[in-house]
Amino acid sequence: MDKLQALEQYFGYTSFRPGQETIVDALLSGQDVLAVMPTGAGKSLCFQLPALLLGGLTLVISPLISLMKDQVEALGQNGISAVCLHSQMEEKERTAAWELLRRGRCRLLYIAPERLESASFCSWIQRHPPKLVCVDEAHCVSQWGQDFRPGYLKIRPFLDTLPACPVGAFTATATAQVRQDVVQLLGLRQPVTVSTGFDRPNLYFEVRRPAHKWEELRKLLQPRRDVTGIVYCSTRSQVDDVAGRLKQAGFSAAAYHAGMEAQYRRQAQEKFSRDEVRVMVATNAFGMGIDKSNIRYVIHYNMPGDLESYYQEAGRAGRDGGEADCILLFGQSDVMTQRILLSKDRENETLPPKEAEQVKQRSLYRLQKMRNYCLTDRCLRQVLLEYFGEQAPEKCDHCSSCLSGAVPVEFTSQAQMFLCCALRTGQRFGSSLLISVLRGSRSQQVLERGLETQSTYGMWRQLEPSLAQRLVQKLEEQGYIRFTQGEYPVVKVTRKAKPLLAGKEKLFLALPKQETQPLPVRKDGLDEVSRRLFEQLRLRRRELAGAAGVPPYVVFSDATLQQMARQRPVSREQMRKIPGVGAVKLERYGDAFLEVIRTFQQQRYRKGNQTESKGVR
Ligand code: ADP
Ligand code: MG
């Protein structure tokens, strides 16, 4: 069987997505691979397909049990024999897994890196060497990433004990530094490197700066009651608070954070995964383990500490390629919260002073960039992609900056006031103190330094605080000012500011014509009739998934069901053409869904006849 046949037969797809074929080819020809592809790009298929074609055993190292279980279940549904070995397995399951492995019936074996510490496991695998080894979430090997796992450092010495075989490393988040670490620490040999770019065109990005976050959240969730999504908060207490309020307001919500007992956390995750709970309110502890493909929105109730975290968390939306929304609710106190979290992190670290200082500087720098994202009037996608080192057009037409219908409003004189204020106070202060002076604050910090006597004191009284911040941010973006490094960044006026001060240049902020209208909830392109059918297909899917003991999206993805709803296949041949319907799934579930479609069409036909005959009478 060649790779395209296998793709069609086992996965039900007729074509590769960008990057996939190159990776599959490289692994099949025995080369190492480093693949950096965004969430939802389809990385798993890149090693699952070679695993099938190579025969023998492919070993997959994955950081989390939930990830392994998900993939093993999904493979099983496609008729591919795969098992995992992990610490939470029951004796019976373990025996069954080993039985399959010993009989050589198993194509893919998933393990966590900690399994490599087991001498008996290592000796078994040395006697039964794999054809291919894949490391999923490979960034976990790097201390530079947020998800460092010491166990990943055991992989390289382990690989050295095996006969040579291709090694594939897969990740969604990798800065240059992390990439280098992955290659080096996993010992990849001249890997074929595939990077498909970070853009996720199906994701819509938006930043809101609401006065009342809870009210805003409720407004946002109201029209999203029937779809699943995540609300991320910075702290555990906030998670409990928001989840509680949502439940009280009649939403189907669950909470998830590291302070909860493992058992309750697991329950919450299972329910979410099985579509029994619609909205998950969580800290960033609800992370990598989520492979759920039909998440339609990710709302950040608070600003995270850096754009890496933000993009990773937001990126959990729309893995199935369908439209999804990533909305961040920014509030002034978010920056403070992040600073506190950062200093707590630092207390827990035991680094030598010099390195600790470096880490601190880097974190503060990343925090600054994150804050800029929340305040900018530039295209949000462009800001994100630039941060990850990619070129992007000035407008994406799919983010709140591009779609707000904002118009440029001149703020030249206000900008000059700020620059004067900074210059006349000797460029010694940070932006919040300068803003306080300009807004005429009588705070202790202002008064004890005698800053109320400044000529610019109170000149910004009319300017809203959030607008004041955006103005300062704009000045930095345009290079008129810069901030010094360190915990308390000080504003310095640059040489570029001269023409602005002299009135030869102007400064504009893009402001929405009116308060941002809530954008319409994204539709999936289904018309009224298809939507009704889609709902029925979903119901059927839930029954089938419940009976099989797997999450619904493992049976068929939302995208696949939507295609069925649109095309309404009536025969097995037609059903087989729906993307995502492979041979095994057709056999297993095809008739059940054909039945739903048939009944639906008959009812429509009957109803149609009735209304027609009424019309005749
Ligand atoms: P990643 O690990 O890169 O985040 P996954 O491997 O979980 O992504 O795949 C995301 C989704 O994309 C899955 O639902 C998968 O079935 C789907 N997918 C993968 N490859 C293809 C393809 N060639 N055509 C259509 N859908 C695909
Ligand atoms: Mg993955």
XYZ file of C-alpha atoms in Angstrom, residues 15-585:
571
model
C -4.815 14.808 0.504
C -2.028 15.817 2.805
C -1.983 19.060 4.670
C 1.004 21.390 4.292
C 4.209 19.820 5.579
C 2.779 16.386 6.189
C 4.004 14.693 3.039
C 7.580 15.966 3.402
C 7.714 14.596 6.935
C 6.195 11.258 6.021
C 8.665 10.878 3.139
C 11.647 11.776 5.292
C 10.735 9.303 8.022
C 10.028 6.571 5.477
C 13.445 7.106 3.929
C 15.118 6.761 7.320
C 15.910 10.413 8.033
C 15.417 12.249 11.309
C 12.796 14.992 11.353
C 12.171 18.154 13.323
C 8.624 19.338 12.699
C 7.404 22.681 14.011
C 3.747 22.988 13.108
C 1.006 24.886 14.886
C -1.625 23.149 16.958
C -4.201 21.440 14.816
C -1.900 21.215 11.795
C -2.018 17.430 11.954
C 1.290 16.356 13.435
C 0.140 12.985 14.739
C -0.659 11.735 11.271
C 2.940 12.491 10.248
C 4.200 9.626 12.372
C 1.122 7.433 12.457
C 1.152 6.956 8.710
C 4.851 5.974 8.499
C 4.241 3.668 11.476
C 1.686 1.806 9.385
C 3.812 1.662 6.278
C 7.041 0.684 8.010
C 5.378 -2.222 9.804
C 6.961 -3.408 13.028
C 6.717 -1.147 16.042
C 6.816 2.624 16.290
C 7.585 4.024 19.716
C 5.931 7.342 20.572
C 7.048 9.331 23.575
C 4.411 11.713 24.828
C 4.295 13.836 27.971
C 0.775 13.196 29.189
C -1.447 10.220 29.780
C -4.517 11.987 28.467
C -2.725 12.714 25.187
C -1.669 9.100 24.812
C -5.093 7.760 25.633
C -6.701 10.109 23.143
C -4.442 9.104 20.311
C -4.626 5.395 21.070
C -8.422 5.596 21.107
C -8.482 7.545 17.866
C -6.145 5.045 16.204
C -8.292 2.190 17.426
C -11.337 3.809 15.828
C -9.445 3.906 12.548
C -8.601 0.226 12.840
C -4.946 0.713 13.698
C -3.520 -1.356 16.497
C -1.954 0.885 19.129
C -1.427 0.703 22.873
C -0.026 2.825 25.637
C 1.738 1.938 28.846
C 1.292 4.299 31.759
C 1.161 4.347 35.511
C -2.608 4.703 35.819
C -3.454 1.518 33.935
C -5.284 -1.293 35.577
C -3.628 -4.681 35.766
C -6.013 -6.116 33.182
C -5.302 -3.399 30.658
C -1.584 -3.732 31.194
C -1.664 -7.477 30.614
C -3.707 -7.003 27.459
C -1.287 -4.378 26.170
C 1.732 -6.581 26.772
C -0.027 -9.463 25.122
C -0.433 -7.421 21.936
C 3.146 -6.185 22.103
C 4.605 -9.648 22.615
C 2.640 -11.033 19.712
C 4.039 -8.240 17.547
C 0.514 -7.158 16.652
C 0.937 -3.602 17.685
C 1.980 -0.807 15.304
C 2.301 2.049 17.779
C 3.336 2.043 21.403
C 2.854 5.238 23.420
C 4.847 5.835 26.573
C 5.702 8.722 28.882
C 9.435 9.471 29.185
C 9.459 8.184 32.764
C 8.944 4.660 31.451
C 12.511 4.802 30.164
C 13.626 4.547 33.785
C 12.270 1.014 33.941
C 15.088 -1.446 33.343
C 12.759 -4.256 32.337
C 11.031 -2.070 29.763
C 14.325 -0.907 28.291
C 15.670 -4.401 28.040
C 12.486 -5.572 26.295
C 12.579 -2.756 23.772
C 16.267 -3.384 23.080
C 15.370 -6.917 22.175
C 12.477 -5.687 20.040
C 13.848 -2.494 18.540
C 11.329 -0.084 17.006
C 11.347 0.894 13.342
C 10.746 4.505 14.257
C 10.833 6.633 17.394
C 8.758 9.787 17.684
C 8.862 12.430 20.353
C 5.631 14.386 20.604
C 5.594 17.820 22.278
C 9.354 17.789 21.834
C 9.782 21.276 23.293
C 9.391 19.618 26.704
C 13.095 18.749 26.475
C 14.126 22.390 26.642
C 14.450 24.386 29.810
C 13.656 27.470 27.766
C 10.145 26.337 27.056
C 7.314 26.624 29.547
C 6.724 22.881 29.692
C 10.136 21.538 30.603
C 10.041 17.860 31.622
C 13.258 16.456 33.107
C 12.177 12.993 31.904
C 12.707 14.139 28.320
C 16.444 14.366 28.994
C 16.452 10.576 29.371
C 15.430 10.094 25.754
C 18.789 10.680 24.158
C 20.780 8.212 26.300
C 17.973 5.732 25.694
C 18.145 6.204 21.915
C 21.874 5.526 22.067
C 21.149 2.024 23.337
C 18.962 1.201 20.299
C 19.978 0.134 16.815
C 19.796 3.167 14.507
C 16.296 4.135 13.403
C 14.760 7.413 12.273
C 13.699 9.780 15.041
C 10.983 12.372 14.610
C 10.491 15.322 16.952
C 7.193 17.233 16.885
C 6.196 20.465 18.510
C 3.929 23.460 18.054
C 5.953 25.978 19.980
C 9.588 26.444 19.292
C 11.571 29.623 19.312
C 15.030 29.377 17.735
C 16.515 28.561 21.121
C 14.074 25.744 21.798
C 14.561 24.327 18.321
C 18.278 24.169 18.858
C 17.747 22.434 22.187
C 15.428 19.872 20.639
C 17.962 18.934 17.965
C 20.833 18.795 20.392
C 19.235 17.255 23.450
C 17.438 14.566 21.470
C 20.530 13.979 19.357
C 18.763 14.362 16.001
C 21.105 13.642 13.091
C 20.875 16.289 10.380
C 17.132 16.343 10.682
C 14.851 17.323 7.855
C 13.306 20.429 9.356
C 9.754 21.318 8.466
C 8.175 24.474 9.753
C 4.778 25.309 8.338
C 4.473 28.707 9.884
C 2.514 29.787 12.877
C -0.537 31.287 11.274
C -3.878 29.688 12.073
C -6.169 31.250 9.506
C -9.327 29.771 11.042
C -8.758 31.561 14.328
C -10.250 34.996 14.932
C -8.339 37.158 17.426
C -9.810 39.855 19.560
C -8.785 41.960 22.547
C -11.408 43.650 24.685
C -10.749 46.080 27.492
C -14.046 45.895 29.367
C -14.871 47.834 32.510
C -16.617 44.796 33.980
C -15.085 41.513 32.973
C -17.734 39.268 34.383
C -20.520 41.110 32.547
C -18.482 41.009 29.373
C -17.860 37.290 29.732
C -21.530 36.622 30.207
C -22.365 38.625 27.116
C -19.788 36.693 25.139
C -20.962 33.295 26.329
C -24.682 33.893 25.935
C -24.743 33.156 22.199
C -22.163 30.402 22.627
C -24.167 28.217 24.990
C -24.327 25.294 22.609
C -20.713 25.065 21.604
C -17.704 24.050 23.672
C -14.963 26.387 24.779
C -12.415 27.254 27.427
C -12.181 30.275 29.718
C -8.664 30.746 31.080
C -8.047 32.617 34.335
C -4.730 33.469 36.001
C -5.461 32.188 39.468
C -7.223 29.263 41.094
C -9.526 31.439 43.142
C -10.625 33.248 40.030
C -11.335 29.924 38.316
C -13.564 28.871 41.208
C -15.269 32.230 41.230
C -15.965 32.405 37.494
C -17.015 28.757 37.232
C -19.361 29.222 40.184
C -20.969 32.291 38.688
C -21.389 30.618 35.322
C -23.096 27.635 36.862
C -25.347 29.946 38.795
C -26.223 31.745 35.591
C -27.284 28.420 34.128
C -24.269 27.627 31.981
C -22.947 24.115 31.644
C -19.538 24.809 33.197
C -16.759 22.979 35.028
C -13.604 24.113 36.804
C -10.062 22.830 36.448
C -6.916 23.851 38.319
C -3.930 22.292 40.018
C -5.392 22.904 43.478
C -8.182 20.411 42.867
C -7.861 16.760 43.738
C -6.606 14.681 40.825
C -9.793 12.672 40.758
C -12.042 15.743 40.340
C -9.747 17.246 37.785
C -9.888 14.082 35.757
C -13.663 13.965 35.983
C -13.949 17.544 34.807
C -11.680 16.881 31.861
C -13.539 13.708 30.875
C -16.877 15.474 30.947
C -15.560 18.292 28.835
C -13.970 15.893 26.432
C -17.261 14.019 26.068
C -19.238 17.187 25.390
C -21.139 16.746 28.645
C -19.878 20.086 29.867
C -19.786 23.068 27.512
C -17.386 25.517 29.048
C -14.263 24.680 30.979
C -12.985 27.382 33.312
C -9.332 26.684 34.025
C -5.881 27.896 34.903
C -3.027 27.105 32.565
C -2.817 23.736 34.342
C -5.451 22.715 31.800
C -2.906 22.440 29.088
C -1.173 20.172 26.692
C -3.426 17.236 27.442
C -6.305 18.653 25.451
C -6.617 17.183 22.005
C -10.330 17.929 21.772
C -10.783 19.104 18.235
C -14.109 20.958 18.416
C -13.276 23.776 20.805
C -15.032 26.796 19.272
C -13.661 29.545 21.510
C -10.906 30.247 23.993
C -11.563 33.299 26.139
C -8.843 34.661 28.379
C -10.387 36.239 31.437
C -6.930 37.528 32.305
C -3.859 38.362 30.318
C -1.258 35.560 30.481
C 2.408 36.227 31.207
C 3.750 36.006 27.670
C 2.687 35.596 24.071
C 4.058 32.063 23.876
C 1.586 30.981 26.542
C -1.177 33.025 25.007
C -0.778 31.585 21.538
C -0.508 28.071 22.852
C -3.620 28.394 24.987
C -5.650 30.252 22.392
C -4.438 27.739 19.806
C -6.430 24.986 21.477
C -9.437 26.384 19.650
C -10.391 25.115 16.214
C -8.049 22.155 15.855
C -10.518 20.632 13.423
C -9.900 23.526 11.067
C -13.325 25.052 11.699
C -13.808 28.713 12.606
C -13.069 29.559 16.235
C -12.654 32.680 18.356
C -9.773 33.678 20.607
C -10.789 36.584 22.798
C -8.697 38.220 25.473
C -10.264 40.374 28.192
C -7.610 42.811 29.325
C -7.732 44.678 32.614
C -5.241 46.985 34.278
C -4.730 44.659 37.217
C -3.647 41.811 34.931
C -0.152 43.234 34.585
C 0.225 43.430 38.349
C -1.022 39.856 38.782
C 1.517 38.607 36.283
C 4.309 40.470 38.045
C 3.337 38.819 41.299
C 3.186 35.397 39.653
C 6.614 36.016 38.158
C 8.198 36.904 41.463
C 6.610 33.808 43.006
C 8.086 31.675 40.238
C 11.440 33.176 41.012
C 11.221 32.353 44.698
C 10.831 28.732 43.768
C 13.817 28.671 41.490
C 17.267 27.835 42.669
C 19.417 29.463 40.052
C 22.752 31.190 40.573
C 22.177 34.966 40.951
C 23.470 35.910 37.513
C 21.282 33.441 35.671
C 18.343 34.269 37.891
C 18.724 37.903 36.905
C 18.802 36.918 33.229
C 15.683 34.820 33.576
C 13.952 37.700 35.309
C 14.887 40.156 32.571
C 13.629 37.796 29.918
C 10.340 37.229 31.704
C 9.783 40.956 32.119
C 10.548 41.517 28.478
C 8.025 38.865 27.489
C 5.449 40.368 29.819
C 5.987 43.752 28.197
C 5.332 42.244 24.753
C 2.204 40.550 26.017
C 0.922 43.832 27.409
C 1.668 45.549 24.133
C -0.534 43.008 22.377
C -3.391 43.983 24.656
C -3.027 47.670 23.940
C -2.052 47.818 20.297
C -4.248 49.076 17.501
C -2.219 47.150 14.928
C -3.441 43.931 13.308
C -3.317 41.356 16.115
C -2.318 38.521 13.825
C 0.580 40.547 12.532
C 1.758 41.318 16.065
C 1.582 37.628 17.001
C 3.303 36.335 13.896
C 6.024 38.958 14.091
C 6.696 37.928 17.649
C 7.345 34.399 16.432
C 9.679 35.716 13.775
C 7.355 35.574 10.801
C 6.472 38.141 8.192
C 2.797 38.943 7.990
C 0.673 41.366 6.020
C -0.408 44.598 7.678
C -4.057 43.567 7.740
C -5.567 40.113 8.182
C -9.227 41.168 8.152
C -9.875 38.493 10.749
C -9.053 40.150 14.055
C -10.649 42.879 16.160
C -8.129 45.496 15.051
C -8.863 44.889 11.380
C -12.620 44.550 11.806
C -13.443 47.172 14.413
C -14.012 49.810 11.757
C -11.637 51.980 13.747
C -10.686 55.383 12.400
C -7.403 57.199 13.019
C -7.775 60.006 15.553
C -5.002 62.523 16.065
C -3.279 62.615 19.448
C -0.210 64.675 18.541
C -0.566 67.306 21.255
C -1.261 64.730 23.967
C 1.820 62.834 22.793
C 3.897 65.990 23.041
C 2.651 66.504 26.597
C 3.848 63.056 27.545
C 7.274 63.579 26.002
C 7.619 66.950 27.759
C 6.588 65.449 31.058
C 9.219 62.726 30.723
C 11.930 65.163 29.654
C 11.220 67.778 32.293
C 11.242 65.240 35.105
C 14.683 64.103 33.994
C 13.656 60.826 32.294
C 13.791 59.097 35.646
C 10.299 57.653 35.952
C 8.214 54.800 34.624
C 5.167 55.280 32.445
C 2.543 54.791 35.160
C 3.958 57.594 37.301
C 4.173 59.896 34.287
C 0.583 59.075 33.435
C -0.418 59.847 37.029
C 1.240 63.253 36.773
C -0.413 64.002 33.452
C -3.798 62.913 34.727
C -3.416 65.159 37.748
C -3.340 62.428 40.352
C -2.844 63.341 44.018
C -1.292 59.985 44.838
C 1.471 59.711 47.381
C 4.037 58.918 44.698
C 3.201 62.120 42.897
C 3.013 64.356 45.950
C 6.092 63.142 47.800
C 8.198 63.949 44.743
C 6.543 67.309 44.328
C 5.461 66.406 40.811
C 2.173 68.298 41.118
C 4.122 71.469 40.314
C 5.050 70.204 36.849
C 3.747 72.322 33.988
C 2.213 69.250 32.383
C 0.421 68.265 35.588
C -3.228 67.496 34.929
C -3.083 68.067 31.182
C -4.495 64.619 30.472
C -7.447 64.939 32.846
C -9.832 64.326 29.960
C -8.041 61.185 28.806
C -9.380 57.818 29.955
C -6.764 55.676 31.727
C -6.878 52.897 29.135
C -6.487 55.392 26.339
C -3.562 56.966 28.169
C -1.862 53.582 28.245
C -2.489 52.954 24.607
C -1.036 56.307 23.759
C 2.176 55.512 25.607
C 2.277 52.139 23.946
C 1.894 53.810 20.556
C 4.802 56.118 21.347
C 6.951 53.079 22.030
C 5.712 51.221 18.958
C 6.675 54.177 16.795
C 10.073 54.440 18.464
C 9.542 57.876 20.023
C 10.279 56.499 23.455
C 11.891 53.340 24.773
C 11.856 51.610 28.125
C 14.953 50.689 30.091
C 15.385 47.046 31.044
C 14.650 45.877 34.529
C 11.892 45.471 36.993
C 10.922 49.139 36.937
C 11.332 50.242 33.329
C 12.037 53.950 32.979
C 10.827 55.990 30.010
C 13.572 57.441 27.796
C 12.775 59.834 24.979
C 14.614 58.903 21.793
C 16.091 61.091 19.114
C 13.263 60.115 16.789
C 10.923 62.160 18.976
C 12.324 65.502 17.823
C 10.116 65.994 14.772
C 7.073 64.949 16.803
C 7.916 67.517 19.489
C 8.482 70.117 16.807
C 5.076 69.371 15.320
C 6.569 68.094 12.052
C 5.168 64.631 12.610
C 1.769 63.550 13.824
C 0.583 60.718 15.998
C -2.646 58.833 15.461
C -4.493 56.189 17.399
C -7.067 54.000 15.727
C -10.265 54.317 17.728
C -13.489 52.461 17.108
C -16.295 54.690 15.895
C -18.472 53.498 18.726
C -17.929 51.122 21.628
C -16.971 47.789 20.029
C -20.063 45.939 18.957
C -20.007 42.292 19.890
C -19.153 40.550 16.664
C -21.664 38.016 15.419
C -21.045 34.485 16.568
C -19.232 32.636 13.887
C -21.288 30.236 11.843
C -19.980 27.087 10.300
C -21.479 27.791 6.907
C -24.407 25.447 7.502
C -27.819 26.502 6.305
C -30.862 26.047 8.495
C -31.664 22.529 7.263
C -28.090 21.245 7.414
C -27.811 22.651 10.894
C -30.791 20.612 12.070
C -29.317 17.498 10.523
C -25.933 18.272 12.073
C -27.587 18.381 15.507
C -29.105 14.953 14.945
C -25.822 13.533 13.724
C -24.203 14.898 16.847
C -26.771 13.189 19.032
C -26.145 9.899 17.283
C -22.418 10.408 17.676
C -22.811 10.903 21.395
C -24.728 7.657 21.734
C -22.178 5.739 19.722
C -19.263 7.286 21.589
C -20.900 6.525 24.910
C -21.377 2.902 23.889
C -17.782 2.607 22.706
C -16.437 4.446 25.772
C -14.576 7.095 23.747
C -14.960 10.865 23.375
C -17.397 11.887 20.617
C -14.806 13.632 18.448
C -12.892 10.367 18.238
C -15.846 8.777 16.429
C -16.016 11.593 13.863
C -14.855 15.183 14.112
C -17.305 18.099 13.932
C -15.840 18.886 10.523
C -16.725 15.416 9.267
C -20.280 15.585 10.634
C -20.759 19.003 9.066
C -19.717 17.618 5.709
C -22.246 14.832 6.130
C -24.898 17.393 7.010
C -24.094 19.408 3.904
C -23.728 16.591 1.404
C -26.245 14.185 2.938
C -24.805 10.949 1.514
C -27.364 8.187 1.020
C -25.125 5.253 0.144
C -21.985 3.737 1.586
C -20.079 4.817 -1.516
C -21.101 8.412 -1.004
C -20.427 8.208 2.704
C -16.920 6.943 2.016
C -16.156 10.167 0.121
C -16.717 12.365 3.182
C -13.335 13.525 4.519
C -12.598 11.709 7.759
C -14.526 8.538 6.864
C -11.948 5.788 6.445
C -12.612 2.155 5.621
C -12.822 0.989 9.222
C -15.035 3.827 10.380
